[in-house]
CSV table of C-alpha atoms in Angstrom, one decimal:
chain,number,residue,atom,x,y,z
A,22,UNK,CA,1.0,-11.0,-19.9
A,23,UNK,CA,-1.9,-13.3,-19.8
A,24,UNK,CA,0.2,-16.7,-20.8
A,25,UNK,CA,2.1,-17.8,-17.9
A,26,UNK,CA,6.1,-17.2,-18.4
A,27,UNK,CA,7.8,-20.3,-19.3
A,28,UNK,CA,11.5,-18.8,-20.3
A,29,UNK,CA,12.6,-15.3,-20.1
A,30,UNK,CA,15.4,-14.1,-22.1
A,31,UNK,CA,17.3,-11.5,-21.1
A,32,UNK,CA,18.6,-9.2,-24.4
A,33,UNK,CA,21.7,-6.8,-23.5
A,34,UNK,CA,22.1,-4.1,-25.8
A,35,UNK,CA,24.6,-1.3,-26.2
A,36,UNK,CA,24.3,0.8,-29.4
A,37,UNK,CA,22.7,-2.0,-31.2
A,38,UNK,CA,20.8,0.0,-33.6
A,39,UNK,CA,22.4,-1.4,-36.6
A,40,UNK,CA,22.4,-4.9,-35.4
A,41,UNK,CA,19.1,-5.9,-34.2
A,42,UNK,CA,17.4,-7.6,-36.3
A,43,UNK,CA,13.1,-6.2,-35.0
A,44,UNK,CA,11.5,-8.9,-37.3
A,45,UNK,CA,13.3,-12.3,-35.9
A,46,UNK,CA,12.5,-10.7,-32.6
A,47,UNK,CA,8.5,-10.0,-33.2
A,48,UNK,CA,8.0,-13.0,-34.5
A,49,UNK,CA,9.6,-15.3,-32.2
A,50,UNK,CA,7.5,-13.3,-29.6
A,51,UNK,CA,4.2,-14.1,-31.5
A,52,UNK,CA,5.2,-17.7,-31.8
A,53,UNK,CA,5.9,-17.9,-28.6
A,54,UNK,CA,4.0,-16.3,-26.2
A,55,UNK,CA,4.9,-17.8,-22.6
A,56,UNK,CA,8.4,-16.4,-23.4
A,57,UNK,CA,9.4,-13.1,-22.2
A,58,UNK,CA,12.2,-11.1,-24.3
A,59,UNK,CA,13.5,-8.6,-21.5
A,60,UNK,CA,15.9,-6.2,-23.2
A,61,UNK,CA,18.1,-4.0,-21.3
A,62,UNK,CA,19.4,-1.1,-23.2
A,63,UNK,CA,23.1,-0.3,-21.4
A,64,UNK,CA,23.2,3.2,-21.8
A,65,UNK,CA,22.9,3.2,-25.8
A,66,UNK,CA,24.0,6.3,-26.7
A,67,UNK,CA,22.3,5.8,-30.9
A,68,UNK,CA,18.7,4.6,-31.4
A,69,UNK,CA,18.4,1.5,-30.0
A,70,UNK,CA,16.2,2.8,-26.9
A,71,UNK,CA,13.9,4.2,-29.3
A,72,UNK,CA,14.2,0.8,-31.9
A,73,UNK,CA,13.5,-1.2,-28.6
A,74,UNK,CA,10.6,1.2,-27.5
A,75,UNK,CA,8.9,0.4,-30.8
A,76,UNK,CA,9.0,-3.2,-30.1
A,77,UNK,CA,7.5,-3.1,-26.6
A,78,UNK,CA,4.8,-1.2,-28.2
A,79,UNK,CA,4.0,-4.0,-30.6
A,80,UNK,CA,4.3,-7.3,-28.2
A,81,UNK,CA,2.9,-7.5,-24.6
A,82,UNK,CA,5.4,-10.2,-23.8
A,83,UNK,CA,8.6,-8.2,-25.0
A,84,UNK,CA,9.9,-6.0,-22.0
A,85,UNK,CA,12.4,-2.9,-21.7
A,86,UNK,CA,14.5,-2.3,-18.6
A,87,UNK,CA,17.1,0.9,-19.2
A,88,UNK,CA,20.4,2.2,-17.9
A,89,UNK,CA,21.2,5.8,-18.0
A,90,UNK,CA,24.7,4.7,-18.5
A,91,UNK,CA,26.8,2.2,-19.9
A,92,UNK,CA,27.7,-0.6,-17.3
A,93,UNK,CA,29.1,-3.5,-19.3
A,94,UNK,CA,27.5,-6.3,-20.6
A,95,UNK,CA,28.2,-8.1,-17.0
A,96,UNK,CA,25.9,-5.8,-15.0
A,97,UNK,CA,23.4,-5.7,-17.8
A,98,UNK,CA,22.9,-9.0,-18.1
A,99,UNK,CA,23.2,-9.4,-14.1
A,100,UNK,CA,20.7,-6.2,-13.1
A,101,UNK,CA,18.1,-7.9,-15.7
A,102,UNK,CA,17.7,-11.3,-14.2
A,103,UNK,CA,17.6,-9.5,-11.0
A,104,UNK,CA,14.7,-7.4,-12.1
A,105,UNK,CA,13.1,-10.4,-14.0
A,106,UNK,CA,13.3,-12.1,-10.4
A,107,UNK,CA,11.8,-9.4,-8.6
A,108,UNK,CA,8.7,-8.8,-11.2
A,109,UNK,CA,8.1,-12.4,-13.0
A,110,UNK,CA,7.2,-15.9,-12.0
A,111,UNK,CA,9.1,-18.1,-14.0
A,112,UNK,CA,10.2,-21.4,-14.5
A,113,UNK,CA,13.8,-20.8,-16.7
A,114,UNK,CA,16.0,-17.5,-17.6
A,115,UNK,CA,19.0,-17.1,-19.7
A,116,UNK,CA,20.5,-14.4,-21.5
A,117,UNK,CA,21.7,-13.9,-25.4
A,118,UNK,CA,23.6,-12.0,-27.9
A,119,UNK,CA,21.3,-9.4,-29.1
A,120,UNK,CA,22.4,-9.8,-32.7
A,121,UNK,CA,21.5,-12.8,-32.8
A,122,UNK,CA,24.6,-14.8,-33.8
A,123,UNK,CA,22.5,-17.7,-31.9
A,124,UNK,CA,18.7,-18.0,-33.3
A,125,UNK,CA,16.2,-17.2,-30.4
A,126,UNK,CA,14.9,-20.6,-31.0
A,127,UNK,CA,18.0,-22.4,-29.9
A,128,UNK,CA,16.6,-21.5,-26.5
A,129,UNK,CA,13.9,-23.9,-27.4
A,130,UNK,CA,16.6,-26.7,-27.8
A,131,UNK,CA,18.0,-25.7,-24.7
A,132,UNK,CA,14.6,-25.7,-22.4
A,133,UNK,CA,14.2,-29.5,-23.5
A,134,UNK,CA,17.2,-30.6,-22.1
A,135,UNK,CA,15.7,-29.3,-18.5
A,136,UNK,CA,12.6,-31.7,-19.6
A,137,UNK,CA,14.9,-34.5,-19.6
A,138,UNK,CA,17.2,-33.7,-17.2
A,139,UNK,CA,15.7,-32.7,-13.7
A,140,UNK,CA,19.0,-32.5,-11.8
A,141,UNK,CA,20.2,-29.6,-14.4
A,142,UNK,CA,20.7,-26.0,-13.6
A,143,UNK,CA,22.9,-24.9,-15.7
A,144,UNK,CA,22.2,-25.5,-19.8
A,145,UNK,CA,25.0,-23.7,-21.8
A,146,UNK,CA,25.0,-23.6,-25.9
A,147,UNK,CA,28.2,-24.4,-27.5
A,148,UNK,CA,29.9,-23.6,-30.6
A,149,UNK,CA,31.2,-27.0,-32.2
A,150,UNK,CA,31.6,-27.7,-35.7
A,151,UNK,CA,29.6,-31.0,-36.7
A,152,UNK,CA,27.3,-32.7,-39.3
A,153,UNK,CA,24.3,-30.8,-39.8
A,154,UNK,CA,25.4,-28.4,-37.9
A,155,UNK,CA,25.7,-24.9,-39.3
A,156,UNK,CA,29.1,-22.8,-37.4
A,157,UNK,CA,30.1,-19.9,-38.9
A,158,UNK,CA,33.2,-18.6,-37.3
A,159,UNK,CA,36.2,-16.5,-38.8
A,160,UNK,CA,39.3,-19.2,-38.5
A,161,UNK,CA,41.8,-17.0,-36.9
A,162,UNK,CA,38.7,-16.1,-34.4
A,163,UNK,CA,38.2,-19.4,-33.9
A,164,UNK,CA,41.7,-20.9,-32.8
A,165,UNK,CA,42.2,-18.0,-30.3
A,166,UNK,CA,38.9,-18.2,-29.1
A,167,UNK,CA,40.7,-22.2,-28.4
A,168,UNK,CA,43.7,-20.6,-26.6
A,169,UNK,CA,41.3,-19.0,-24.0
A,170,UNK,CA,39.2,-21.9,-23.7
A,171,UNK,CA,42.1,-24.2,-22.7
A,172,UNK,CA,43.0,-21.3,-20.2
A,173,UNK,CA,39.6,-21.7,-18.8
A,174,UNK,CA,39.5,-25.2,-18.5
A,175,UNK,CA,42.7,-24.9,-16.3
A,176,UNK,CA,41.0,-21.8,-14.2
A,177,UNK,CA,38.2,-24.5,-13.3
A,178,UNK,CA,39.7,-27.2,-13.7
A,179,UNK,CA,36.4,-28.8,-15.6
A,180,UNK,CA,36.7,-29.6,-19.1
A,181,UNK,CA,34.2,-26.9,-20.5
A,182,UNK,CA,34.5,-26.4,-23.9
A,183,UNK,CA,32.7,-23.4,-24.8
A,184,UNK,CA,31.8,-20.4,-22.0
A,185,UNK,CA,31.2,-18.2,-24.3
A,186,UNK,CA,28.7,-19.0,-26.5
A,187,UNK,CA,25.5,-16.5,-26.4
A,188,UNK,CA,22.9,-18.6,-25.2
A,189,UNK,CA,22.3,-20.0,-21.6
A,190,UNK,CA,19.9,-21.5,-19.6
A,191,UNK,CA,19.2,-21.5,-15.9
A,192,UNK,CA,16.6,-22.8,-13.6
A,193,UNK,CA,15.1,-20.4,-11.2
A,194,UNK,CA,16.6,-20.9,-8.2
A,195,UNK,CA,20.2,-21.1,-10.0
A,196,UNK,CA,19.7,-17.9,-11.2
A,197,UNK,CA,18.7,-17.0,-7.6
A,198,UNK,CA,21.8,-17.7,-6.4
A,199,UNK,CA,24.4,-16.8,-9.4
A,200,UNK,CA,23.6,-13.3,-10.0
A,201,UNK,CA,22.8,-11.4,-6.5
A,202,UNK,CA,26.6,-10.0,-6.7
A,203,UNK,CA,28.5,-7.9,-9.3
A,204,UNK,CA,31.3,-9.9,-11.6
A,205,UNK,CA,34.9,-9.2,-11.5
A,206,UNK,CA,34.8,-9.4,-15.5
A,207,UNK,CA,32.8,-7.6,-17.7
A,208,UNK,CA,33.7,-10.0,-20.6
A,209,UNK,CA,34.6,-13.3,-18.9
A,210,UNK,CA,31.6,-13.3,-16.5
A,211,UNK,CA,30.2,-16.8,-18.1
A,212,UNK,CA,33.3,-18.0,-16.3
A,213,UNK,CA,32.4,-16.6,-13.2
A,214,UNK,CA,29.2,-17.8,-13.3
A,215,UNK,CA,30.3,-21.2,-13.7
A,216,UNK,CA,32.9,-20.7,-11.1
A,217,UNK,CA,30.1,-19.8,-8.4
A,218,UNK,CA,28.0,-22.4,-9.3
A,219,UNK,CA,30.9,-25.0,-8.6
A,220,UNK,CA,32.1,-23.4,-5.0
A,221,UNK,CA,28.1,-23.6,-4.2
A,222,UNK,CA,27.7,-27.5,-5.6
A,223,UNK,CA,30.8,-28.9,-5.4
A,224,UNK,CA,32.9,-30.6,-8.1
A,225,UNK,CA,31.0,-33.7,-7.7
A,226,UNK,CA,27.7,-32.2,-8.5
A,227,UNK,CA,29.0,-29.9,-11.1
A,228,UNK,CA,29.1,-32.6,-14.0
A,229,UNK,CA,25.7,-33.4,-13.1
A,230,UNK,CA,23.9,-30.0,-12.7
A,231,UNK,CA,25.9,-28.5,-16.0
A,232,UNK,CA,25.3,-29.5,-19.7
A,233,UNK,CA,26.7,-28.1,-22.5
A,234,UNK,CA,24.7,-28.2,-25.9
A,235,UNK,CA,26.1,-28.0,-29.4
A,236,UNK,CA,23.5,-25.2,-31.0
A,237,UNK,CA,22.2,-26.0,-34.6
A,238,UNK,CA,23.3,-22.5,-35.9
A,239,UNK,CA,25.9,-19.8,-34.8
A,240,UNK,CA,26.9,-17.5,-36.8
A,241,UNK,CA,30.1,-14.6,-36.7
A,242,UNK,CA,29.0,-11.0,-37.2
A,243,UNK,CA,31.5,-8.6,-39.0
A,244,UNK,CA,30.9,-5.5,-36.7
A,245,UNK,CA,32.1,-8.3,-33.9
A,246,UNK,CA,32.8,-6.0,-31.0
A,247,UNK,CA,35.8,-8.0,-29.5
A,248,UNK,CA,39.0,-7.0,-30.5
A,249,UNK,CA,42.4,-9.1,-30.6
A,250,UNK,CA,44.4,-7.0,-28.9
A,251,UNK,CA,42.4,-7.8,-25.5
A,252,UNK,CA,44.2,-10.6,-25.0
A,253,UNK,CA,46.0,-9.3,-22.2
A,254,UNK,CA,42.5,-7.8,-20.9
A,255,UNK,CA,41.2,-11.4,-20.9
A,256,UNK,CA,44.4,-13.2,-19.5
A,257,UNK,CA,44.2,-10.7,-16.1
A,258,UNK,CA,40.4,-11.3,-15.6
A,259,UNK,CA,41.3,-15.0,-15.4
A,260,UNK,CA,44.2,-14.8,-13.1
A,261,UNK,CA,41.2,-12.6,-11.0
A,262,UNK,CA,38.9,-15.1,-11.3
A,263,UNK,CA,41.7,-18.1,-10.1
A,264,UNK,CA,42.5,-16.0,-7.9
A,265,UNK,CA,39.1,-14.9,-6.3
A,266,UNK,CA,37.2,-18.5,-6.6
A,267,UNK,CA,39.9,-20.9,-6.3
């Protein structure tokens, strides 16, 4: 890449065929040239290494990093801002969904609040329901999605509203610090992230280095890969995470 890297997003993807969406992702890349879009396909056992391959063929600033086998969304995410650390001069990195339920520009919401905000490392999108706001969420998804976050609240004791949104932030030397060791939880490791950052700032600095951001648009995909029934999945990674951070 000739531009100079601004953002890079890190994209993980595990049989994603069906869901990505090649067009929003090209021309967000051709809009925006000083950002990198660094997919990591997790051991996709379907089409989406050769989907992604076509991409990378098409855009100089869209990258492919591969697993030979799935590791979880955790380590994809994790082992991709570790190689974009190791390859790229950068000034922010985040990671979203790759089906998009966030728009890739949201990250361009996010980025300003690091313009306004020098003391931030830490810029999260969250999912709240507003004026002019456009949320998309199934109802019964949504109120246990509520339960958990009330959970997490208590697990670090900070009254976060959303970890697990699809779209965050970090400066450089955050990310530097947050992601050099695997996560307990493959699907809670937002929480863990947040968890680290607070045992390496302390509470005090916390409010001020975190920021959570409503995003404009969010929306609920059908083929949704969570599943209800996880509950009890969800409720042991916590007590691990209490357990191991606190």
């Amino acid at each position: 890449m000739k531009e100079p890297i601004t953002t890079i997003l890190v994209i993980p993807c595990f049989n994603e065929e069906l869901r990505i969406n090649e067009q929003d992702y090209l021309n967000f890349s051709h809009s925006h040239p000083d950002h990198l879009l660094l997919f990591i396909n997790d051991g996709s056992t379907d089409n989406t290494e050769l989907l992604l391959q076509k991409m990378i063929g098409k855009r100089m600033n869209v990258k492919l990093f591969s697993h030979k086998k799935n590791n979880g969304k955790a380590e994809a995410v994790r082992n991709g801002i570790e190689y974009a650390l190791r390859n790229f001069q950068f000034r922010f990195i985040g990671f979203m969904d790759a089906d998009l339920s966030t728009p890739l520009s949201e990250c361009l919401v996010l980025e300003k609040e690091f313009e306004s905000n020098p003391r931030l490392e830490i810029v999260m999108g969250t999912r709240v329901q507003m004026l002019g706001k456009t949320i998309k969420r199934n109802l019964f998804r949504h109120w246990f999605s509520r339960i958990i976050a009330t959970l997490i609240c208590k697990v670090l004791d900070e009254a976060v509203y959303d970890t697990q949104c699809g779209a965050k932030l970090f400066s450089k030397s955050a990310a530097e610090q947050l992601f050099n060791e695997k996560f307990l939880s493959s699907w809670l490791f937002d929480v863990e992230i947040l968890a680290r950052h607070k045992n390496i700032v302390g509470k005090e600095d916390f409010k001020f280095t975190v920021k959570e951001v409503p995003v404009n648009e969010w929306t609920e995909k059908q083929n949704s890969k969570l599943r209800y029934h996880s509950v009890f999945k969800l409720l042991l990674d916590l007590y691990k995470i209490k357990k191991h951070y606190f």
